[in-house]
Amino acid sequence: MKDPRPQEHSVADLLRELFPETHRELFGPHEGDALPTLGLYPVADGRLALVHGDQLAEFTPLDPKGKNALHCDLCHYTRSRSEAALYRVVVAARRSRYVTLCTATEACQGRAGRKGLETLANRIFPLELPYTE
């Protein structure tokens, strides 16, 4: 039997529904697609939180040692020790990554833009959850 309802879906609609990443590659973002949350936010005790969609990473500041300038991994500016800090991010049970970031987080994100934040997020995520048995 033939379905009496008219077909209202195009190939692009089906691709967007079934394979959203393929749709974005072929047709670009859809006007209804919201960009995932992406940002670096200050939290308590000098820590920072990197949010990318439903993923969250916590950056813990390390005690400053030495007197040399630091190169920010986000905006790629060279900063003095008072303007930048070194952070540790736990990415797996026994693995950490170390990232240098400006202490003026909002201005740093403005210089880096969304592309810079995505590049940083791709270096950090996905985090491996520690297995407890």
GROMACS .gro file of C-alpha atoms in nm, residues 1 24 31 99 111 130:
model
    6
    1MET     CA    1   0.000   0.000   0.000
   24ARG     CA    2   2.728   1.975   0.864
   31GLU     CA    3   1.976   2.750   1.093
   99VAL     CA    4   4.852   2.432   2.968
  111ARG     CA    5   4.183   3.726   2.117
  130PRO     CA    6   3.890   0.680   3.605
   0.00000   0.00000   0.00000
